[in-house]
PDB file of C-alpha atoms in Angstrom:
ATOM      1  CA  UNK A 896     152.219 101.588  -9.936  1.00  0.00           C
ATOM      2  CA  UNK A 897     153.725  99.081  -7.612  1.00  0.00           C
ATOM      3  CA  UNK A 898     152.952 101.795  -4.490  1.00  0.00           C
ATOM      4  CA  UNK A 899     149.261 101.410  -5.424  1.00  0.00           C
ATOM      5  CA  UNK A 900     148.964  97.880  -5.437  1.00  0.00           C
ATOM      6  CA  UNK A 901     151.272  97.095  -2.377  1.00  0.00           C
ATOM      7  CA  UNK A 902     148.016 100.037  -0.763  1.00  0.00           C
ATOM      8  CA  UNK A 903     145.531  97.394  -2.272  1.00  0.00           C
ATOM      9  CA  UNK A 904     146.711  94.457  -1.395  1.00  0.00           C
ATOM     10  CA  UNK A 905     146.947  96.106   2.435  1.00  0.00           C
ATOM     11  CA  UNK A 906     143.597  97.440   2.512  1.00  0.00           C
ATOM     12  CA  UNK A 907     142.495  93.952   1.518  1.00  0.00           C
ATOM     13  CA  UNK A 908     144.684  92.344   4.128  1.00  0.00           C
ATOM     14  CA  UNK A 909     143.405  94.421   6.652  1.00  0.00           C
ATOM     15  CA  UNK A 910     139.893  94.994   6.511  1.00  0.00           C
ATOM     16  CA  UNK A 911     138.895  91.796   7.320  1.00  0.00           C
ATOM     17  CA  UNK A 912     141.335  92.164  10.853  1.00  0.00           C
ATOM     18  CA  UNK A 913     139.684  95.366  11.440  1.00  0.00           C
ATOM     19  CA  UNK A 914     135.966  93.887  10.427  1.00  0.00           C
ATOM     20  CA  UNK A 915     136.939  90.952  12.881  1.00  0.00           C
ATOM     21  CA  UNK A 916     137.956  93.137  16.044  1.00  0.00           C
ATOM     22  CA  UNK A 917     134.974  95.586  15.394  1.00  0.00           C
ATOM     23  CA  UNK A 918     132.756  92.120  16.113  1.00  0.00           C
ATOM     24  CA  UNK A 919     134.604  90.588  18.783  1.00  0.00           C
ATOM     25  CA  UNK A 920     134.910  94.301  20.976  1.00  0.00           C
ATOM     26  CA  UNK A 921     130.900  94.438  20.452  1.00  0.00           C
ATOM     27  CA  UNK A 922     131.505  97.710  18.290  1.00  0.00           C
ATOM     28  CA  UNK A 923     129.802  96.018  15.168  1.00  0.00           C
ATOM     29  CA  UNK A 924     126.554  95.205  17.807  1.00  0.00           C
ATOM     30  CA  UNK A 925     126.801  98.338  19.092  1.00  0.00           C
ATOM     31  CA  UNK A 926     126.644 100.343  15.710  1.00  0.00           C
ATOM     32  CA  UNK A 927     123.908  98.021  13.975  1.00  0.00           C
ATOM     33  CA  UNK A 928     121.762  97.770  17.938  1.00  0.00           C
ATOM     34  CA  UNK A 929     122.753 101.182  19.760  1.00  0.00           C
ATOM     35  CA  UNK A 930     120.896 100.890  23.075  1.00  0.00           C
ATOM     36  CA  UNK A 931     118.917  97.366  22.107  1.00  0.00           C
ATOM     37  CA  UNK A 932     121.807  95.549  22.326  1.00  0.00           C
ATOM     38  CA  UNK A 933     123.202  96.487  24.910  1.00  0.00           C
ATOM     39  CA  UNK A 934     119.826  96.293  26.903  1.00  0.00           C
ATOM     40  CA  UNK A 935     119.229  93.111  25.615  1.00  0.00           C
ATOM     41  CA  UNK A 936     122.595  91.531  26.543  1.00  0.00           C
ATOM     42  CA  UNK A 937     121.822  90.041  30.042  1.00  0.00           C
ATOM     43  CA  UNK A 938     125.599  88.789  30.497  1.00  0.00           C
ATOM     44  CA  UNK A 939     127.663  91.579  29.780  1.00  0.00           C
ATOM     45  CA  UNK A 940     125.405  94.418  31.226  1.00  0.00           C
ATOM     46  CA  UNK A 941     123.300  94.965  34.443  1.00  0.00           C
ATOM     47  CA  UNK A 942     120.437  96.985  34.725  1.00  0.00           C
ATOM     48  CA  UNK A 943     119.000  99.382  37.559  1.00  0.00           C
ATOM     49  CA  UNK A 944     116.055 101.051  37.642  1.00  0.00           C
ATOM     50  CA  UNK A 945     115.122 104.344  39.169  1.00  0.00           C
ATOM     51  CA  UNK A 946     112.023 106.875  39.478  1.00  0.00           C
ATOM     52  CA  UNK A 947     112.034 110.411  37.957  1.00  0.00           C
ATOM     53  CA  UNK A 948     110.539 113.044  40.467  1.00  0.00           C
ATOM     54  CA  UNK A 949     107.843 115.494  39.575  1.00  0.00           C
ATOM     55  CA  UNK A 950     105.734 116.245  36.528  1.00  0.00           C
ATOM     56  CA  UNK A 951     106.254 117.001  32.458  1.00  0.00           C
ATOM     57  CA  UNK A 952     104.086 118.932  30.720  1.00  0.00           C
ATOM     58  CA  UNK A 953     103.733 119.704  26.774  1.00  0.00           C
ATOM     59  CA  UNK A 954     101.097 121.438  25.139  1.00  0.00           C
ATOM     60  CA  UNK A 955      99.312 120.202  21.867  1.00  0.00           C
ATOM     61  CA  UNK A 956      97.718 122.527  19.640  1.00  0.00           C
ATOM     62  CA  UNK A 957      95.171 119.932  17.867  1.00  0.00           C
ATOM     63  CA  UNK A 958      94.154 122.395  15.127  1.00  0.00           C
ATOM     64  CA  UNK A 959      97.737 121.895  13.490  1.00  0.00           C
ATOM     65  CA  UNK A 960      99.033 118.518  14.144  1.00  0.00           C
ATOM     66  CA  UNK A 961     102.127 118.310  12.550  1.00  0.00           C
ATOM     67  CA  UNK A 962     102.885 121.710  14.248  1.00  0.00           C
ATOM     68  CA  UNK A 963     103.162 119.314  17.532  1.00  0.00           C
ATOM     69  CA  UNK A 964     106.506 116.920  16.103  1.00  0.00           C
ATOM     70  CA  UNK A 965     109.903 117.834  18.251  1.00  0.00           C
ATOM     71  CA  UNK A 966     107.850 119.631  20.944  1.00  0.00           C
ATOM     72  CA  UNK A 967     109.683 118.646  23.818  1.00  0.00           C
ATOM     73  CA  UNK A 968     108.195 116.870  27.042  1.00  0.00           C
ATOM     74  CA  UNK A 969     111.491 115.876  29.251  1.00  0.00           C
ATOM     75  CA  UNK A 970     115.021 117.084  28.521  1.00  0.00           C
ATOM     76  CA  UNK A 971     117.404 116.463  31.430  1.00  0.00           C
ATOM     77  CA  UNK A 972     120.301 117.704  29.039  1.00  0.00           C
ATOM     78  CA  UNK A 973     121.344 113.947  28.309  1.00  0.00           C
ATOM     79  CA  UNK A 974     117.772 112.406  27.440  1.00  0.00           C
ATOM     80  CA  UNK A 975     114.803 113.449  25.653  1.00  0.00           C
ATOM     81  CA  UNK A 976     111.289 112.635  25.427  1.00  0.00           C
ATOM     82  CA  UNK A 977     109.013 114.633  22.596  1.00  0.00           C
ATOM     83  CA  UNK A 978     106.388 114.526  20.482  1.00  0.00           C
ATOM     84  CA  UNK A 979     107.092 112.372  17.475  1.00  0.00           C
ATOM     85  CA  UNK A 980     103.060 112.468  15.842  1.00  0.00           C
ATOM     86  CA  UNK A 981      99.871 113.328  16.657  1.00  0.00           C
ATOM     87  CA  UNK A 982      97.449 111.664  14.996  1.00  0.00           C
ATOM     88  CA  UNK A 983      93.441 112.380  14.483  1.00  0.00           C
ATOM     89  CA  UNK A 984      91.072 109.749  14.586  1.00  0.00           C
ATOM     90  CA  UNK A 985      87.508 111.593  14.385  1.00  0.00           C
ATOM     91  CA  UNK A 986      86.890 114.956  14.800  1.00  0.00           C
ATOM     92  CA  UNK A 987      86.786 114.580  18.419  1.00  0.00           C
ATOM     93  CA  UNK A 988      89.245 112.199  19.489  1.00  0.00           C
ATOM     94  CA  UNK A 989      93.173 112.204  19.078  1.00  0.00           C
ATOM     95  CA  UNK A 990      96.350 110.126  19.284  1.00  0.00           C
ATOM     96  CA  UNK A 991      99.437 111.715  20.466  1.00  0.00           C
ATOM     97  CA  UNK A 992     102.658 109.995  20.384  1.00  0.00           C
ATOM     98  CA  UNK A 993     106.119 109.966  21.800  1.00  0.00           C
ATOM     99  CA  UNK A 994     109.636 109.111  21.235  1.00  0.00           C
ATOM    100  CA  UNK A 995     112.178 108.497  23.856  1.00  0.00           C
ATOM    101  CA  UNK A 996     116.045 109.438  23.426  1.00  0.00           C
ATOM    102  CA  UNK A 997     118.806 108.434  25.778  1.00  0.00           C
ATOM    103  CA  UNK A 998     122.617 107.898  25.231  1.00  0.00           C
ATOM    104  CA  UNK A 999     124.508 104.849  24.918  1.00  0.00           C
ATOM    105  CA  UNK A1000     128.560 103.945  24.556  1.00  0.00           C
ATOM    106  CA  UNK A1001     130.652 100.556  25.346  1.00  0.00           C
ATOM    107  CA  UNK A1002     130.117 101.315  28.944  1.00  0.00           C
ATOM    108  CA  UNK A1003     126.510 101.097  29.159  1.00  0.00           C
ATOM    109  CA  UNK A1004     123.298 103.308  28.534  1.00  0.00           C
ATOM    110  CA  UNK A1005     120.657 105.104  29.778  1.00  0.00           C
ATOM    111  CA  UNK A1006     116.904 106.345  28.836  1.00  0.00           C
ATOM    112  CA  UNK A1007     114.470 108.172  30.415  1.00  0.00           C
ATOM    113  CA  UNK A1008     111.052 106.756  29.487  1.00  0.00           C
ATOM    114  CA  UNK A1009     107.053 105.914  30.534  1.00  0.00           C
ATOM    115  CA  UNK A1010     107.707 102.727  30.173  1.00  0.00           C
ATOM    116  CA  UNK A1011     109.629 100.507  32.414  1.00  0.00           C
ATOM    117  CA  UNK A1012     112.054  98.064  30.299  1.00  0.00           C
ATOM    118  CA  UNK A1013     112.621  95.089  33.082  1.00  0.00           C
ATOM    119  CA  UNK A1014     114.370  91.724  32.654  1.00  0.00           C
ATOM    120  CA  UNK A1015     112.541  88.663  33.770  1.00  0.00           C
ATOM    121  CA  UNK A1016     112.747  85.062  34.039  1.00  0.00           C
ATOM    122  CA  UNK A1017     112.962  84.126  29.698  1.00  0.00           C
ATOM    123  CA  UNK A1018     113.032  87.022  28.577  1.00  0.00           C
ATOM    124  CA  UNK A1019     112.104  91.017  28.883  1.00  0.00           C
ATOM    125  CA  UNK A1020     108.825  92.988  29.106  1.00  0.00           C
ATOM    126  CA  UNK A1021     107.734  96.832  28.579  1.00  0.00           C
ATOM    127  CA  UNK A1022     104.979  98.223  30.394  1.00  0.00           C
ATOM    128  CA  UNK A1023     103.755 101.313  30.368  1.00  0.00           C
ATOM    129  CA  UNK A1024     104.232 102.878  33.760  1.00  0.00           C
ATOM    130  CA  UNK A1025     104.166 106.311  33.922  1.00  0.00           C
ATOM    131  CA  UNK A1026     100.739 108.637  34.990  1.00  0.00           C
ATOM    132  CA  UNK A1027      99.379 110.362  32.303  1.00  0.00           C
ATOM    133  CA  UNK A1028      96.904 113.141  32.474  1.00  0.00           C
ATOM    134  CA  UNK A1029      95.292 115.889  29.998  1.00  0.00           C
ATOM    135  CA  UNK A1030      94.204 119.398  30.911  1.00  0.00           C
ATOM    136  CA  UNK A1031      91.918 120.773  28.412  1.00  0.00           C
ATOM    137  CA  UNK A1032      89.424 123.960  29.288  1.00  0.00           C
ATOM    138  CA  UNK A1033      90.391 123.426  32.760  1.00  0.00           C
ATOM    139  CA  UNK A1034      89.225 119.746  33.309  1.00  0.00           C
ATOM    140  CA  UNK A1035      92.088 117.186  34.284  1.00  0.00           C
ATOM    141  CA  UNK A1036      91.443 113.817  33.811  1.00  0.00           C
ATOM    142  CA  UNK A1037      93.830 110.947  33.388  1.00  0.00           C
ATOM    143  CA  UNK A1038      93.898 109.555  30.200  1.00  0.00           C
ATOM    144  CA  UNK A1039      95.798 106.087  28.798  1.00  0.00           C
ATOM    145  CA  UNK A1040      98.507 104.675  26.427  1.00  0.00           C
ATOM    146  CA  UNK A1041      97.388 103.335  22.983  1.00  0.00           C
ATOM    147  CA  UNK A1042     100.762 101.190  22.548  1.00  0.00           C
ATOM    148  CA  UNK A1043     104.225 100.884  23.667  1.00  0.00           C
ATOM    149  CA  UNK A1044     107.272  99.596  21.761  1.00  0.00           C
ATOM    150  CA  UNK A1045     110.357  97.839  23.105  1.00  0.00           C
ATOM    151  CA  UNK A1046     114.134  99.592  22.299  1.00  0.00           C
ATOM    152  CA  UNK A1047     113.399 100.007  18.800  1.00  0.00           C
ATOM    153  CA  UNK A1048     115.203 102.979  18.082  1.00  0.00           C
ATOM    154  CA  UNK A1049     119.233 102.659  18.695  1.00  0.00           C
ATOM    155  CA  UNK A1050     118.951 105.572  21.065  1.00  0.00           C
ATOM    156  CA  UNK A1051     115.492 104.628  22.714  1.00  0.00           C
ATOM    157  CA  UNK A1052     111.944 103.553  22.409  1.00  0.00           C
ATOM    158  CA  UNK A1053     108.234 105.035  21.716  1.00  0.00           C
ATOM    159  CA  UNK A1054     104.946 105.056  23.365  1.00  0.00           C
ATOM    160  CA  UNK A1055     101.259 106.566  22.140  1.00  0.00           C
ATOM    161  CA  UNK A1056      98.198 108.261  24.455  1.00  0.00           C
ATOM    162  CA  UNK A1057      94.367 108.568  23.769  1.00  0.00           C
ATOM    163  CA  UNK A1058      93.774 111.892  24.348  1.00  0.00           C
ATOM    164  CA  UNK A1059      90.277 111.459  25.254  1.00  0.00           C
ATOM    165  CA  UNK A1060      89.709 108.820  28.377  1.00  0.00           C
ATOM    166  CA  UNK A1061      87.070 105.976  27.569  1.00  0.00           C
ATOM    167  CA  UNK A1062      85.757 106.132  31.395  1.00  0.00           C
ATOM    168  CA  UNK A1063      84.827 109.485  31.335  1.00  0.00           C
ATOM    169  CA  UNK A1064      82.991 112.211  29.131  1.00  0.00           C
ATOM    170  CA  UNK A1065      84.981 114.895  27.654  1.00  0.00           C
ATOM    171  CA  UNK A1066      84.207 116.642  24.074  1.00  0.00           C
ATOM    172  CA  UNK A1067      86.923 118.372  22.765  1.00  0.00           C
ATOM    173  CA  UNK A1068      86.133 121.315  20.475  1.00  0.00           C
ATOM    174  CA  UNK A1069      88.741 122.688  18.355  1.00  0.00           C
ATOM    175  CA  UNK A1070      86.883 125.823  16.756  1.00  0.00           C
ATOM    176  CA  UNK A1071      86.451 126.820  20.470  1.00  0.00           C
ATOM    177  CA  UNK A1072      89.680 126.067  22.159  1.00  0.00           C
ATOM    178  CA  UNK A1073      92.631 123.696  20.060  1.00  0.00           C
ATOM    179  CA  UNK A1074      95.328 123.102  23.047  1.00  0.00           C
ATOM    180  CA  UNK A1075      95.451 120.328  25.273  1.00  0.00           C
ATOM    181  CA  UNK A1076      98.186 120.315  27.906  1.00  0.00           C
ATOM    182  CA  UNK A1077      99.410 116.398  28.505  1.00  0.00           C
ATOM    183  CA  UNK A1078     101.565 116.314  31.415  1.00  0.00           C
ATOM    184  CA  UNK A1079     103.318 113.160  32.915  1.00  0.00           C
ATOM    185  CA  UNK A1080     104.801 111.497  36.224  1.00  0.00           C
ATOM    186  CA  UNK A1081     106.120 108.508  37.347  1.00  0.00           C
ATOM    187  CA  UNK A1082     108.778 108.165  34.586  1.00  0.00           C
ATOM    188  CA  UNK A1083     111.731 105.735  35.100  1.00  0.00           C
ATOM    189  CA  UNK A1084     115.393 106.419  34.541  1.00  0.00           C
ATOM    190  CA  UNK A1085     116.640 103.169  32.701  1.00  0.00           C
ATOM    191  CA  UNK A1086     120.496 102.459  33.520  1.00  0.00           C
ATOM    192  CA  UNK A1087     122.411  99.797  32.106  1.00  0.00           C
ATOM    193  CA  UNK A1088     126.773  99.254  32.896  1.00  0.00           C
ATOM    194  CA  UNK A1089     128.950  96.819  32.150  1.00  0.00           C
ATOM    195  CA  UNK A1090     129.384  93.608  34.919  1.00  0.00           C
TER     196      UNK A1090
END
Protein backbone atom coordinates (compact mmCIF):
# COMPACT_ATOMS: atom_id res chain seq x y z
CA UNK A 1 0.00 0.00 0.00
CA UNK A 2 2.69 2.40 0.98
CA UNK A 3 4.64 1.37 -2.61
CA UNK A 4 1.54 2.76 -4.38
CA UNK A 5 1.27 5.92 -2.81
CA UNK A 6 5.08 6.77 -2.56
CA UNK A 7 4.28 5.97 -7.09
CA UNK A 8 1.47 8.67 -6.61
CA UNK A 9 2.84 11.07 -4.84
CA UNK A 10 5.95 10.84 -7.61
CA UNK A 11 3.88 10.94 -10.57
CA UNK A 12 2.34 14.04 -9.02
CA UNK A 13 5.71 15.50 -8.19
CA UNK A 14 6.86 15.02 -11.47
CA UNK A 15 4.51 15.77 -14.03
CA UNK A 16 4.42 19.18 -13.55
CA UNK A 17 8.70 19.14 -14.05
CA UNK A 18 8.15 17.17 -17.07
CA UNK A 19 4.95 19.49 -18.27
CA UNK A 20 7.39 22.50 -17.51
CA UNK A 21 10.51 21.28 -19.65
CA UNK A 22 8.15 20.04 -22.51
CA UNK A 23 7.20 24.11 -22.67
CA UNK A 24 10.40 25.65 -22.14
CA UNK A 25 12.35 23.05 -24.99
CA UNK A 26 9.37 24.24 -27.46
CA UNK A 27 8.18 20.45 -27.49
CA UNK A 28 4.66 21.50 -26.07
CA UNK A 29 4.57 24.29 -29.30
CA UNK A 30 5.77 21.91 -31.40
CA UNK A 31 3.13 19.10 -30.64
CA UNK A 32 -0.01 21.54 -30.36
CA UNK A 33 1.64 23.88 -33.86
CA UNK A 34 3.74 21.16 -35.89
CA UNK A 35 5.07 23.21 -38.82
CA UNK A 36 2.99 26.67 -37.86
CA UNK A 37 4.97 27.26 -35.14
CA UNK A 38 7.87 26.79 -36.09
CA UNK A 39 7.22 28.87 -39.35
CA UNK A 40 5.78 31.42 -37.46
CA UNK A 41 8.62 31.86 -34.93
CA UNK A 42 10.77 34.61 -36.63
CA UNK A 43 13.52 34.45 -33.73
CA UNK A 44 14.36 31.03 -33.34
CA UNK A 45 14.08 29.89 -37.06
CA UNK A 46 15.19 31.27 -40.51
CA UNK A 47 13.61 30.67 -43.59
CA UNK A 48 14.90 30.07 -47.31
CA UNK A 49 13.10 29.73 -50.16
CA UNK A 50 13.74 27.73 -53.26
CA UNK A 51 12.04 26.79 -56.77
CA UNK A 52 10.95 23.21 -57.69
CA UNK A 53 11.97 22.32 -61.38
CA UNK A 54 9.60 20.89 -63.92
CA UNK A 55 5.93 20.00 -64.03
CA UNK A 56 3.17 17.79 -61.82
CA UNK A 57 0.48 16.33 -63.27
CA UNK A 58 -2.75 14.47 -61.72
CA UNK A 59 -5.66 13.39 -63.45
CA UNK A 60 -9.34 14.03 -62.23
CA UNK A 61 -12.02 11.86 -63.23
CA UNK A 62 -15.07 14.46 -62.67
CA UNK A 63 -17.77 11.78 -63.07
CA UNK A 64 -16.72 10.34 -59.52
CA UNK A 65 -15.46 13.01 -57.33
CA UNK A 66 -14.69 11.52 -54.28
CA UNK A 67 -12.83 8.86 -56.40
CA UNK A 68 -10.19 11.93 -56.82
CA UNK A 69 -9.18 12.29 -52.61
CA UNK A 70 -5.34 10.96 -51.97
CA UNK A 71 -4.56 11.07 -55.72
CA UNK A 72 -1.20 12.20 -55.58
CA UNK A 73 0.27 15.37 -57.47
CA UNK A 74 4.06 15.76 -55.98
CA UNK A 75 5.80 13.16 -53.81
CA UNK A 76 9.55 13.79 -53.51
CA UNK A 77 9.61 10.85 -50.87
CA UNK A 78 9.64 13.48 -47.90
CA UNK A 79 6.65 15.84 -49.05
CA UNK A 80 3.39 15.43 -50.57
CA UNK A 81 0.94 17.36 -52.40
CA UNK A 82 -2.65 15.52 -53.36
CA UNK A 83 -5.96 15.88 -53.90
CA UNK A 84 -7.85 16.48 -50.70
CA UNK A 85 -11.70 17.34 -52.56
CA UNK A 86 -13.11 18.04 -55.57
CA UNK A 87 -15.97 19.82 -55.45
CA UNK A 88 -18.93 20.51 -58.21
CA UNK A 89 -20.43 23.70 -58.55
CA UNK A 90 -22.84 23.35 -61.74
CA UNK A 91 -22.85 20.80 -64.06
CA UNK A 92 -20.16 22.38 -65.93
CA UNK A 93 -17.80 23.89 -63.69
CA UNK A 94 -15.59 22.30 -60.83
CA UNK A 95 -13.43 23.00 -57.78
CA UNK A 96 -10.51 20.87 -57.15
CA UNK A 97 -8.53 21.15 -54.09
CA UNK A 98 -5.22 20.37 -52.54
CA UNK A 99 -3.41 19.63 -49.44
CA UNK A 100 0.22 20.10 -48.88
CA UNK A 101 2.40 17.71 -46.52
CA UNK A 102 5.96 18.35 -45.46
CA UNK A 103 7.98 17.22 -42.34
CA UNK A 104 8.89 19.06 -39.38
CA UNK A 105 11.21 18.23 -36.01
CA UNK A 106 13.08 20.66 -33.36
CA UNK A 107 15.51 21.40 -36.08
CA UNK A 108 13.35 23.00 -38.51
CA UNK A 109 10.85 22.06 -41.42
CA UNK A 110 10.14 21.89 -44.76
CA UNK A 111 7.03 21.88 -47.38
CA UNK A 112 6.71 21.73 -50.79
CA UNK A 113 3.77 23.91 -51.86
CA UNK A 114 1.98 26.46 -54.70
CA UNK A 115 2.05 28.86 -52.48
CA UNK A 116 4.96 30.83 -51.32
CA UNK A 117 4.85 31.34 -47.31
CA UNK A 118 7.28 34.64 -46.98
CA UNK A 119 8.01 36.77 -43.90
CA UNK A 120 7.62 40.48 -44.22
CA UNK A 121 7.88 43.61 -42.44
CA UNK A 122 4.68 42.89 -39.44
CA UNK A 123 3.93 39.98 -40.21
CA UNK A 124 3.65 36.96 -42.99
CA UNK A 125 1.75 36.54 -46.30
CA UNK A 126 0.73 33.43 -48.65
CA UNK A 127 0.37 33.85 -52.19
CA UNK A 128 -0.37 31.61 -54.53
CA UNK A 129 2.56 31.21 -56.86
CA UNK A 130 2.72 28.32 -58.70
CA UNK A 131 1.38 27.92 -62.74
CA UNK A 132 -1.52 26.03 -63.03
CA UNK A 133 -2.92 24.59 -66.17
CA UNK A 134 -5.80 21.97 -67.26
CA UNK A 135 -5.72 19.64 -70.23
CA UNK A 136 -9.08 18.45 -71.08
CA UNK A 137 -9.95 16.90 -74.82
CA UNK A 138 -6.68 18.17 -75.81
CA UNK A 139 -7.09 21.98 -75.07
CA UNK A 140 -4.55 23.47 -72.41
CA UNK A 141 -5.40 26.47 -70.90
CA UNK A 142 -4.25 27.93 -67.64
CA UNK A 143 -6.67 28.05 -65.15
CA UNK A 144 -6.59 29.89 -61.38
CA UNK A 145 -6.69 29.32 -57.55
CA UNK A 146 -10.08 29.74 -55.74
CA UNK A 147 -8.28 30.21 -52.17
CA UNK A 148 -5.20 29.57 -50.32
CA UNK A 149 -4.73 28.92 -46.58
CA UNK A 150 -1.75 29.76 -44.38
CA UNK A 151 0.10 26.57 -42.28
CA UNK A 152 -3.04 25.32 -41.05
CA UNK A 153 -2.37 21.83 -40.93
CA UNK A 154 0.69 20.83 -38.40
CA UNK A 155 2.38 19.20 -41.35
CA UNK A 156 1.40 21.85 -44.10
CA UNK A 157 -1.14 23.98 -45.78
CA UNK A 158 -4.03 23.84 -48.62
CA UNK A 159 -4.88 25.58 -51.74
CA UNK A 160 -8.16 25.23 -54.29
CA UNK A 161 -8.33 25.66 -58.46
CA UNK A 162 -11.31 26.58 -60.80
CA UNK A 163 -11.18 24.11 -63.18
CA UNK A 164 -12.75 26.08 -65.80
CA UNK A 165 -10.78 29.62 -66.59
CA UNK A 166 -13.16 32.79 -66.50
CA UNK A 167 -11.07 34.42 -69.56
CA UNK A 168 -11.64 31.84 -71.82
CA UNK A 169 -14.45 29.41 -73.19
CA UNK A 170 -14.25 25.86 -72.38
CA UNK A 171 -17.45 23.43 -71.80
CA UNK A 172 -16.66 20.49 -70.12
CA UNK A 173 -18.86 17.47 -70.86
CA UNK A 174 -18.78 14.60 -68.62
CA UNK A 175 -21.13 12.04 -70.55
CA UNK A 176 -18.54 12.57 -73.38
CA UNK A 177 -15.19 12.60 -71.77
CA UNK A 178 -14.94 12.86 -67.46
CA UNK A 179 -10.94 13.38 -67.00
CA UNK A 180 -9.21 16.49 -66.76
CA UNK A 181 -5.44 16.37 -66.37
CA UNK A 182 -4.27 19.51 -63.93
CA UNK A 183 -0.66 19.76 -64.04
CA UNK A 184 1.55 22.35 -62.12
CA UNK A 185 5.00 24.36 -62.12
CA UNK A 186 6.64 26.84 -60.37
CA UNK A 187 6.23 25.23 -56.90
CA UNK A 188 8.48 26.42 -53.99
CA UNK A 189 10.42 24.29 -51.57
CA UNK A 190 9.75 26.03 -48.10
CA UNK A 191 12.84 25.49 -45.62
CA UNK A 192 12.94 26.62 -42.23
CA UNK A 193 16.34 25.75 -39.47
CA UNK A 194 17.11 26.81 -36.39
CA UNK A 195 19.44 30.36 -36.02
Amino acid sequence: MNRKRLLLKAMLISLPIVVFLLWITGAMNLWFYGMGGIANNVKDYYQELEPVNGEYSVLIDLSDPESNEGKVLYDDGEHQIYVSDVITLNEANYEVFFRTSGKYNFHGATLVSGIEHKRVQGGFTFDFLATARATYRGNTFKIYESGTSGINYKDGDSFGLYLIPHDREVTINISEDPIIEITLSNLIMHKWGRK
